[in-house]
Amino acid sequence: MKLAVFGASGSTGVELVKQALAQGHDVTALVRDPDKMAGLVPNKDLKIEKIDLSSADTVEPHLQEKDAVISCLGSYALFGSVTLYTDSMEVIVTAMRKNNVKRLVCITSWYTTDTPLDPAPFLIRWVINPLFLGRVLTNMAQMEEFLQGCEDIDFTVVRPPMLTTGSVTDMEFNTEEGQQVHDRGGMRGMRHADVARFMLSILSSEEWMRKCVAVIAVPRK
């Protein structure tokens, strides 16, 4: 597949680009700093293009003849407003429409929405989210809501738990359509590399089309 990857120089994005190239995909990394990206993934088959997310007109040329778009864009701002997720996705979707690109896979997180029927653990709900991640999660939820209204976009929003470092594993994926995965196999977090592996694994699948899927990698039984 011909893939356009936003946020390719981030921790998940780098892993996704490496794995996508290894799988034989035609990958274009869309980044603000091409030199940085070239250092992170020194692969002659990788196409690297400098991107300006200020408007759809600047993004549209980069999505020509692409089969799918993957967004690993993320923000970890602790202070001030967070609008990266909605701002970037509105631009990306508009550019996709101009190129008739339908398939989109992007990343948010567990617990983007406080659901009383399926609440987050006490520490996350009453300490971590209000003090540290609330603004980020709110904007993630706003992006998810925006995509739900895009009837012409075949999106999948991937919701992982806390992200950790480490090389890719062969652990199996437990998934749920919701804010979290209850069968966690003793795991609390998920490696960036395994999130990337899952995102690539669902590209051609209709199982999670137009859905938000919570995922975690667990040891095989």
Backbone as JSON, one array per atom type, in Angstrom:
{
  "sequence": "MKLAVFGASGSTGVELVKQALAQGHDVTALVRDPDKMAGLVPNKDLKIEKIDLSSADTVEPHLQEKDAVISCLGSYALFGSVTLYTDSMEVIVTAMRKNNVKRLVCITSWYTTDTPLDPAPFLIRWVINPLFLGRVLTNMAQMEEFLQGCEDIDFTVVRPPMLTTGSVTDMEFNTEEGQQVHDRGGMRGMRHADVARFMLSILSSEEWMRKCVAVIAVPRK",
  "N": [[0.83, -1.2, 0.0], [0.36, 2.31, -0.56], [1.38, 4.56, 1.66], [0.75, 7.42, 3.66], [2.27, 9.0, 6.3], [1.67, 10.79, 9.11], [3.22, 12.56, 11.81], [5.48, 11.03, 11.87], [8.01, 11.12, 12.98], [7.8, 10.8, 15.68], [7.7, 8.72, 18.69], [5.97, 6.46, 18.35], [5.44, 6.78, 15.64], [7.97, 6.46, 14.34], [8.48, 3.75, 14.83], [6.33, 2.66, 13.45], [6.84, 3.44, 10.79], [9.25, 2.05, 10.28], [8.39, -0.62, 10.51], [6.4, -0.71, 8.54], [7.89, -0.29, 6.2], [9.45, -2.6, 6.29], [7.5, -4.45, 5.79], [7.03, -4.05, 3.18], [5.54, -1.9, 2.26], [4.88, 1.17, 0.5], [6.13, 4.0, 1.68], [5.56, 7.28, 2.81], [6.88, 9.68, 4.78], [5.58, 12.32, 6.54], [6.67, 15.18, 7.78], [7.85, 17.81, 10.01], [10.56, 18.27, 10.16], [12.66, 17.15, 7.98], [15.39, 16.34, 8.0], [15.81, 15.41, 10.59], [14.09, 13.2, 10.55], [15.3, 11.59, 8.6], [17.58, 10.85, 9.96], [16.5, 9.29, 11.98], [15.28, 7.14, 10.7], [17.14, 5.72, 8.65], [16.7, 4.84, 5.73], [16.78, 3.95, 2.41], [14.52, 3.53, 0.93], [12.53, 5.0, 2.04], [10.37, 7.71, 1.66], [10.6, 11.11, 2.34], [8.94, 13.97, 3.28], [8.6, 17.45, 3.75], [6.22, 18.94, 5.82], [3.47, 21.15, 6.17], [1.07, 21.86, 8.35], [-0.81, 23.84, 8.38], [-2.91, 24.36, 6.66], [-5.36, 22.76, 4.52], [-4.75, 23.02, 1.85], [-1.98, 23.08, 1.76], [-1.37, 20.55, 2.52], [-2.65, 18.81, 0.81], [-1.21, 18.2, -1.71], [0.61, 16.28, -0.82], [-0.78, 13.97, -0.41], [-1.53, 12.79, -2.71], [-2.4, 10.07, -4.77], [-2.27, 8.22, -2.71], [-2.98, 5.29, -0.75], [-3.79, 5.04, 1.86], [-3.97, 6.84, 4.96], [-2.06, 7.44, 7.83], [-2.06, 8.6, 11.09], [0.1, 9.51, 13.57], [0.29, 11.61, 15.18], [0.79, 13.56, 18.13], [0.23, 15.15, 21.32], [1.56, 16.4, 24.33], [1.13, 18.44, 26.08], [1.05, 20.1, 29.17], [0.06, 22.43, 30.1], [-2.1, 25.19, 29.28], [-4.26, 25.46, 26.37], [-5.19, 22.62, 24.35], [-5.24, 21.8, 21.07], [-4.29, 20.38, 18.99], [-5.08, 17.82, 18.02], [-7.73, 18.02, 16.95], [-7.39, 20.23, 15.22], [-5.37, 19.35, 13.42], [-6.57, 17.05, 12.38], [-8.85, 17.96, 11.06], [-7.67, 19.34, 8.94], [-6.26, 17.22, 7.7], [-8.34, 15.44, 6.95], [-9.79, 17.03, 5.16], [-7.85, 17.32, 3.14], [-7.59, 14.64, 2.42], [-10.1, 14.16, 1.28], [-9.94, 15.76, -1.0], [-8.25, 14.24, -2.5], [-9.55, 11.9, -2.77], [-9.04, 9.87, -0.91], [-9.78, 7.35, 1.3], [-9.21, 5.68, 3.54], [-8.21, 5.78, 6.9], [-6.15, 5.64, 9.71], [-5.67, 6.35, 13.06], [-4.37, 7.57, 16.23], [-5.33, 7.67, 19.65], [-6.13, 7.42, 22.94], [-6.65, 5.33, 25.86], [-9.48, 6.07, 27.93], [-10.46, 8.56, 26.95], [-12.89, 9.67, 27.26], [-14.93, 10.29, 30.08], [-16.64, 7.75, 31.37], [-19.26, 6.84, 33.2], [-20.44, 4.29, 33.43], [-18.39, 2.62, 32.82], [-15.91, 3.28, 34.29], [-12.66, 4.88, 34.58], [-9.77, 3.72, 36.46], [-9.46, 4.75, 39.93], [-7.16, 6.43, 40.56], [-6.38, 7.36, 38.04], [-8.73, 8.59, 37.17], [-9.27, 10.62, 39.05], [-6.91, 11.92, 39.71], [-4.57, 11.78, 37.87], [-5.74, 12.38, 35.32], [-7.27, 14.87, 35.8], [-5.17, 16.57, 36.71], [-3.01, 16.34, 34.95], [-3.43, 15.14, 32.3], [-5.87, 15.93, 31.32], [-6.55, 18.03, 29.45], [-5.38, 17.12, 27.09], [-6.69, 14.63, 26.69], [-9.31, 15.52, 26.43], [-9.22, 16.91, 24.0], [-8.51, 14.84, 22.33], [-10.87, 13.32, 22.5], [-12.63, 15.11, 21.29], [-11.63, 15.04, 18.69], [-12.19, 12.39, 18.03], [-14.98, 12.5, 18.05], [-15.37, 14.28, 15.94], [-14.48, 12.7, 13.77], [-16.37, 10.67, 13.81], [-18.45, 11.96, 12.64], [-17.7, 12.12, 10.04], [-18.78, 10.77, 7.43], [-17.82, 9.84, 5.04], [-15.28, 8.93, 5.41], [-13.23, 6.21, 6.05], [-12.4, 5.5, 8.87], [-10.3, 4.35, 11.58], [-9.94, 4.61, 14.97], [-7.36, 4.16, 17.13], [-6.97, 3.15, 20.4], [-4.63, 3.03, 22.73], [-3.22, 1.97, 25.95], [-1.16, 3.38, 28.58], [1.92, 4.31, 27.16], [4.96, 2.62, 26.4], [8.54, 2.06, 26.13], [10.68, 0.0, 24.02], [11.48, -2.9, 22.01], [9.61, -4.32, 19.24], [7.15, -6.84, 19.89], [5.86, -10.26, 19.87], [3.47, -10.54, 21.06], [-0.04, -11.18, 21.65], [-3.01, -9.39, 20.65], [-5.43, -7.92, 22.69], [-8.65, -6.64, 22.41], [-11.21, -4.11, 22.62], [-14.26, -2.46, 21.87], [-14.4, 0.45, 23.07], [-13.6, 2.35, 26.07], [-11.51, 1.14, 27.36], [-9.56, -1.9, 27.8], [-10.6, -4.77, 29.35], [-9.64, -7.34, 29.84], [-6.57, -7.71, 30.54], [-4.37, -9.27, 30.77], [-2.46, -9.08, 32.79], [-0.93, -6.92, 32.05], [0.0, -3.45, 32.05], [0.79, -1.3, 30.48], [1.68, -0.53, 27.03], [3.87, -1.18, 24.38], [5.28, 1.29, 22.22], [6.09, 0.22, 19.8], [4.49, -2.04, 19.52], [1.97, -0.9, 19.37], [2.23, 0.36, 16.91], [2.5, -1.94, 15.34], [-0.06, -3.04, 15.63], [-1.64, -1.02, 14.46], [-0.82, -1.16, 11.79], [-1.67, -3.72, 11.24], [-4.42, -3.6, 10.99], [-4.99, -2.13, 8.79], [-6.0, -3.08, 6.3], [-8.28, -4.27, 7.05], [-11.77, -4.67, 7.76], [-12.84, -4.91, 10.21], [-12.62, -3.07, 12.35], [-13.57, -0.78, 11.21], [-14.62, 2.56, 11.03], [-14.77, 2.85, 13.78], [-13.84, 3.19, 17.27], [-11.24, 1.67, 18.85], [-10.11, 0.11, 21.72], [-6.99, -1.17, 22.78], [-4.6, -3.61, 23.83], [-1.45, -5.22, 24.27], [-0.85, -8.54, 25.08], [0.63, -11.35, 26.86], [0.95, -14.4, 25.03], [-1.24, -17.17, 25.39]],
  "CA": [[0.0, 0.0, 0.0], [1.03, 3.6, -0.53], [0.97, 5.13, 2.94], [1.21, 8.73, 4.13], [2.33, 8.9, 7.76], [1.85, 12.02, 9.87], [3.82, 12.26, 13.11], [6.38, 9.89, 11.64], [9.25, 11.22, 13.76], [7.52, 10.51, 17.08], [8.08, 7.38, 19.14], [5.14, 5.47, 17.66], [5.6, 6.97, 14.21], [9.22, 5.85, 13.87], [8.28, 2.3, 14.82], [5.38, 2.32, 12.4], [7.52, 3.59, 9.51], [10.19, 0.94, 10.14], [7.65, -1.87, 10.27], [5.72, -0.61, 7.26], [8.9, -0.52, 5.17], [9.83, -4.01, 6.35], [6.4, -5.21, 5.21], [6.99, -3.78, 1.75], [4.69, -0.77, 1.91], [5.47, 2.4, -0.03], [5.89, 4.89, 2.82], [5.96, 8.68, 2.78], [6.84, 10.3, 6.11], [5.25, 13.74, 6.45], [7.23, 15.7, 9.03], [8.3, 19.21, 9.99], [12.02, 18.3, 10.06], [13.11, 16.0, 7.2], [16.73, 15.89, 8.4], [15.64, 14.6, 11.8], [13.47, 11.94, 10.15], [16.31, 10.8, 7.88], [18.47, 10.27, 10.96], [15.79, 8.3, 12.77], [15.03, 5.96, 9.85], [18.02, 5.84, 7.49], [16.29, 3.8, 4.78], [16.72, 4.56, 1.09], [13.18, 3.37, 0.36], [11.6, 5.92, 2.7], [10.19, 9.05, 1.11], [10.42, 12.07, 3.42], [8.49, 15.26, 2.75], [8.33, 18.46, 4.77], [4.78, 19.19, 5.84], [2.92, 22.32, 6.86], [-0.31, 21.5, 8.68], [-1.61, 25.04, 8.61], [-4.12, 24.36, 5.84], [-5.52, 21.59, 3.67], [-4.11, 23.28, 0.57], [-0.57, 22.75, 1.86], [-1.26, 19.1, 2.75], [-3.27, 18.07, -0.31], [-0.27, 17.61, -2.67], [1.35, 15.17, -0.23], [-1.64, 12.79, -0.31], [-1.89, 12.32, -4.05], [-2.17, 8.66, -5.11], [-2.06, 7.41, -1.51], [-4.05, 4.33, -0.44], [-4.24, 5.21, 3.25], [-3.29, 7.83, 5.79], [-1.89, 7.06, 9.24], [-1.64, 9.72, 11.92], [0.66, 9.23, 14.89], [0.48, 12.9, 15.82], [0.43, 13.56, 19.53], [0.57, 16.31, 22.12], [1.65, 16.09, 25.75], [1.15, 19.72, 26.79], [0.43, 20.06, 30.5], [-0.53, 23.74, 30.4], [-2.7, 25.84, 28.13], [-5.22, 24.69, 25.6], [-4.68, 21.63, 23.41], [-6.11, 21.71, 19.89], [-3.55, 19.71, 17.92], [-5.78, 16.66, 17.45], [-8.83, 18.47, 16.09], [-6.88, 21.1, 14.16], [-4.66, 18.56, 12.41], [-7.46, 16.09, 11.72], [-9.7, 18.7, 10.11], [-6.83, 19.59, 7.76], [-5.96, 15.94, 7.05], [-9.55, 14.91, 6.31], [-10.07, 17.86, 3.98], [-6.88, 16.95, 2.11], [-7.95, 13.3, 1.96], [-11.26, 14.28, 0.39], [-9.5, 16.32, -2.28], [-7.54, 13.18, -3.22], [-10.39, 10.7, -2.74], [-8.45, 8.86, -0.03], [-10.83, 7.0, 2.27], [-8.77, 4.93, 4.72], [-7.47, 6.55, 7.9], [-5.92, 5.05, 11.02], [-5.02, 7.33, 13.92], [-4.16, 7.12, 17.6], [-5.67, 8.52, 20.8], [-5.73, 6.83, 24.22], [-7.72, 4.91, 26.77], [-10.1, 7.05, 28.83], [-10.66, 9.89, 26.38], [-14.19, 10.16, 27.78], [-15.28, 9.75, 31.39], [-17.85, 6.96, 31.21], [-19.64, 6.32, 34.52], [-20.75, 2.86, 33.39], [-17.13, 1.91, 32.66], [-14.99, 4.34, 34.67], [-11.23, 4.64, 34.71], [-9.36, 3.51, 37.86], [-9.56, 5.94, 40.78], [-6.0, 7.31, 40.43], [-6.41, 7.99, 36.72], [-9.92, 9.43, 37.04], [-9.34, 11.75, 39.96], [-5.61, 12.56, 39.92], [-3.76, 11.93, 36.66], [-6.46, 13.1, 34.27], [-7.53, 16.28, 36.1], [-3.97, 17.37, 36.94], [-1.96, 16.22, 33.94], [-3.79, 14.74, 30.94], [-7.24, 16.29, 31.0], [-6.66, 18.83, 28.22], [-5.04, 16.26, 25.96], [-7.76, 13.65, 26.5], [-10.5, 16.23, 25.95], [-9.07, 17.19, 22.58], [-8.6, 13.54, 21.67], [-12.3, 12.99, 22.41], [-13.21, 15.99, 20.28], [-11.23, 14.51, 17.39], [-12.97, 11.17, 17.8], [-16.34, 12.94, 17.71], [-15.3, 14.84, 14.58], [-14.37, 11.61, 12.8], [-17.66, 9.98, 13.77], [-19.33, 12.7, 11.74], [-17.16, 12.08, 8.67], [-19.36, 9.55, 6.89], [-17.09, 9.42, 3.84], [-13.93, 8.52, 5.79], [-13.18, 4.89, 6.68], [-11.41, 5.68, 9.92], [-10.21, 3.56, 12.8], [-9.19, 5.28, 16.03], [-6.72, 3.16, 17.99], [-6.81, 3.65, 21.76], [-3.76, 2.22, 23.58], [-3.03, 2.47, 27.31], [0.12, 4.05, 28.77], [2.89, 3.85, 26.18], [6.28, 2.32, 26.94], [9.58, 1.83, 25.13], [11.08, -1.39, 23.81], [11.33, -3.42, 20.65], [8.33, -4.96, 18.93], [6.99, -8.2, 20.42], [4.88, -11.08, 19.15], [2.32, -10.74, 21.93], [-1.32, -11.06, 20.96], [-3.76, -8.18, 20.97], [-6.79, -7.95, 23.22], [-9.31, -5.42, 21.96], [-12.61, -3.85, 22.95], [-14.79, -1.2, 21.37], [-14.74, 1.2, 24.27], [-12.59, 3.2, 26.66], [-10.41, 0.36, 27.92], [-9.64, -3.35, 27.65], [-10.7, -5.31, 30.7], [-8.77, -8.51, 29.91], [-5.27, -7.08, 30.3], [-3.29, -10.26, 30.86], [-1.43, -8.63, 33.73], [-0.17, -5.81, 31.49], [-0.52, -2.11, 32.34], [1.1, -0.43, 29.36], [1.87, -1.15, 25.73], [5.02, -0.59, 23.71], [5.04, 2.04, 20.99], [6.3, -0.68, 18.65], [3.33, -2.92, 19.38], [0.88, -0.06, 18.88], [2.48, 0.48, 15.48], [2.19, -3.24, 14.73], [-1.51, -3.18, 15.56], [-2.17, -0.07, 13.48], [-0.58, -1.7, 10.46], [-2.4, -4.98, 11.07], [-5.85, -3.36, 10.71], [-5.13, -1.25, 7.63], [-6.81, -3.67, 5.23], [-9.4, -4.99, 7.68], [-13.01, -3.92, 7.99], [-13.34, -5.24, 11.56], [-12.72, -1.87, 13.2], [-13.85, 0.36, 10.35], [-15.49, 3.58, 11.59], [-14.9, 2.55, 15.2], [-12.73, 3.46, 18.18], [-10.91, 0.38, 19.45], [-9.1, 0.05, 22.76], [-6.14, -2.31, 22.51], [-3.41, -3.85, 24.66], [-0.71, -6.42, 23.9], [-0.75, -9.43, 26.25], [1.35, -12.59, 26.56], [0.16, -15.47, 24.42], [-1.58, -18.24, 26.34]],
  "C": [[0.87, 1.26, 0.0], [0.51, 4.38, 0.67], [1.57, 6.51, 3.14], [1.14, 8.72, 5.65], [2.62, 10.28, 8.35], [2.4, 11.67, 11.25], [4.83, 11.15, 13.03], [7.65, 9.95, 12.47], [9.04, 11.02, 15.26], [7.83, 9.07, 17.42], [7.27, 6.27, 18.47], [5.34, 5.56, 16.15], [6.84, 6.33, 13.65], [9.08, 4.34, 13.79], [7.36, 1.88, 13.68], [6.05, 2.4, 11.02], [8.47, 2.42, 9.27], [9.47, -0.35, 9.79], [6.95, -1.85, 8.92], [6.69, -0.85, 6.1], [9.3, -1.98, 5.12], [8.76, -4.9, 5.72], [6.24, -4.94, 3.71], [6.06, -2.66, 1.32], [5.52, 0.37, 1.31], [5.13, 3.5, 0.96], [6.42, 6.29, 2.55], [5.79, 9.25, 4.18], [6.64, 11.79, 5.95], [5.61, 14.39, 7.78], [7.64, 17.16, 8.88], [9.8, 19.3, 9.74], [12.51, 17.07, 9.3], [14.48, 15.47, 7.61], [16.66, 15.01, 9.65], [15.08, 13.23, 11.44], [14.47, 11.04, 9.46], [17.29, 10.16, 8.85], [17.81, 9.18, 11.77], [15.54, 7.0, 11.99], [15.87, 6.11, 8.59], [17.77, 4.72, 6.48], [16.08, 4.45, 3.42], [15.33, 4.46, 0.46], [12.16, 4.32, 0.97], [11.58, 7.26, 1.99], [9.89, 10.0, 2.28], [10.06, 13.42, 2.82], [8.18, 16.2, 3.91], [6.88, 18.9, 4.67], [4.46, 20.46, 6.63], [1.45, 22.04, 7.09], [-1.22, 22.69, 8.86], [-2.89, 25.07, 7.8], [-4.16, 23.1, 4.98], [-4.83, 21.78, 2.33], [-2.63, 22.92, 0.6], [-0.36, 21.24, 2.03], [-1.69, 18.3, 1.53], [-2.26, 17.47, -1.28], [0.46, 16.37, -2.14], [0.52, 13.87, -0.17], [-2.08, 12.26, -1.66], [-1.46, 10.87, -4.24], [-1.84, 7.79, -3.89], [-3.26, 6.49, -1.29], [-4.61, 4.54, 0.95], [-3.38, 6.26, 3.93], [-3.22, 7.3, 7.21], [-1.4, 8.29, 9.99], [-1.17, 9.23, 13.28], [0.94, 10.54, 15.62], [0.04, 12.86, 17.28], [0.88, 14.84, 20.21], [0.56, 15.93, 23.59], [1.72, 17.36, 26.59], [0.41, 19.61, 28.12], [-0.28, 21.37, 30.82], [-1.08, 24.36, 29.12], [-3.65, 24.93, 27.39], [-4.52, 23.72, 24.66], [-5.68, 21.5, 22.28], [-5.47, 20.94, 18.75], [-4.38, 18.63, 17.23], [-6.9, 17.1, 16.51], [-8.32, 19.33, 14.94], [-6.23, 20.29, 13.05], [-5.61, 17.64, 11.67], [-8.4, 16.78, 10.74], [-8.94, 18.98, 8.81], [-6.6, 18.3, 6.99], [-7.18, 15.41, 6.31], [-9.91, 15.72, 5.07], [-9.14, 17.51, 2.83], [-7.15, 15.55, 1.56], [-9.11, 13.35, 0.97], [-10.87, 14.81, -0.97], [-8.8, 15.27, -3.14], [-8.32, 11.87, -3.26], [-9.73, 9.55, -1.99], [-9.44, 8.6, 1.1], [-10.3, 6.44, 3.59], [-7.87, 5.77, 5.61], [-7.36, 5.73, 9.18], [-5.17, 6.07, 11.86], [-5.03, 6.84, 15.36], [-4.67, 8.15, 18.6], [-5.21, 7.8, 22.07], [-6.94, 6.18, 24.89], [-8.24, 6.16, 27.51], [-10.2, 8.46, 28.24], [-11.95, 10.52, 26.88], [-14.47, 9.5, 29.11], [-16.64, 9.07, 31.28], [-18.24, 6.34, 32.55], [-19.92, 4.82, 34.54], [-19.49, 2.01, 33.25], [-15.99, 2.86, 33.01], [-13.53, 3.9, 34.68], [-10.92, 4.34, 36.18], [-9.3, 4.83, 38.62], [-8.41, 6.92, 40.54], [-6.02, 8.06, 39.1], [-7.56, 9.0, 36.64], [-9.84, 10.7, 37.85], [-8.02, 12.48, 40.19], [-4.9, 12.84, 38.6], [-4.49, 12.75, 35.59], [-6.72, 14.57, 34.61], [-6.27, 17.14, 36.18], [-3.01, 17.39, 35.76], [-2.48, 16.03, 32.51], [-5.16, 15.22, 30.48], [-7.39, 17.04, 29.69], [-6.38, 17.99, 26.98], [-6.18, 15.29, 25.66], [-9.03, 14.31, 25.97], [-10.39, 16.49, 24.45], [-9.06, 15.91, 21.76], [-10.06, 13.14, 21.46], [-13.0, 13.85, 21.37], [-12.85, 15.53, 18.87], [-12.02, 13.25, 17.05], [-14.4, 11.52, 17.38], [-16.38, 13.51, 16.29], [-15.28, 13.72, 13.54], [-15.67, 10.81, 12.7], [-18.62, 10.67, 12.82], [-18.85, 12.71, 10.3], [-17.6, 10.79, 8.0], [-18.62, 9.01, 5.67], [-15.66, 8.95, 4.14], [-13.98, 7.19, 6.54], [-12.09, 4.9, 7.75], [-11.42, 4.53, 10.92], [-9.38, 4.36, 13.78], [-8.67, 4.2, 16.97], [-6.45, 3.79, 19.35], [-5.91, 2.71, 22.55], [-3.73, 2.77, 25.01], [-1.72, 3.25, 27.4], [1.17, 3.44, 27.84], [4.27, 3.69, 26.81], [7.26, 2.08, 25.79], [9.88, 0.33, 25.0], [10.82, -1.84, 22.39], [9.99, -4.12, 20.48], [8.31, -6.38, 19.45], [6.06, -8.99, 19.5], [3.67, -11.38, 20.02], [1.02, -10.57, 21.15], [-2.05, -9.81, 21.44], [-5.12, -8.54, 21.56], [-7.43, -6.61, 22.91], [-10.73, -5.33, 22.49], [-13.02, -2.54, 22.3], [-15.26, -0.4, 22.57], [-13.55, 1.96, 24.79], [-11.4, 2.44, 27.23], [-10.61, -1.11, 27.57], [-9.62, -3.95, 29.04], [-9.83, -6.55, 30.89], [-7.36, -8.08, 29.54], [-4.1, -8.04, 30.42], [-2.16, -9.85, 31.77], [-0.62, -7.44, 33.24], [-0.82, -4.47, 31.86], [-0.3, -1.15, 31.18], [1.3, -1.23, 28.09], [3.01, -0.43, 25.01], [4.59, 0.18, 22.46], [5.11, 1.12, 19.77], [5.12, -1.6, 18.44], [2.08, -2.15, 18.96], [1.01, 0.1, 17.37], [2.13, -0.81, 14.75], [0.69, -3.44, 14.61], [-2.1, -2.25, 14.51], [-1.98, -0.58, 12.06], [-1.42, -2.95, 10.2], [-3.86, -4.77, 10.68], [-6.07, -2.51, 9.46], [-6.1, -1.79, 6.59], [-8.03, -4.41, 5.77], [-10.61, -4.08, 7.85], [-13.54, -4.1, 9.41], [-13.56, -4.0, 12.41], [-12.98, -0.61, 12.38], [-14.9, 1.27, 10.99], [-15.79, 3.32, 13.07], [-13.67, 3.04, 15.96], [-12.45, 2.17, 18.94], [-9.81, 0.54, 20.5], [-8.31, -1.24, 22.57], [-5.04, -2.41, 23.56], [-2.76, -5.14, 24.17], [-0.48, -7.26, 25.15], [0.01, -10.68, 25.88], [0.42, -13.65, 25.97], [-0.06, -16.59, 25.44], [-1.11, -19.58, 25.79]]
}
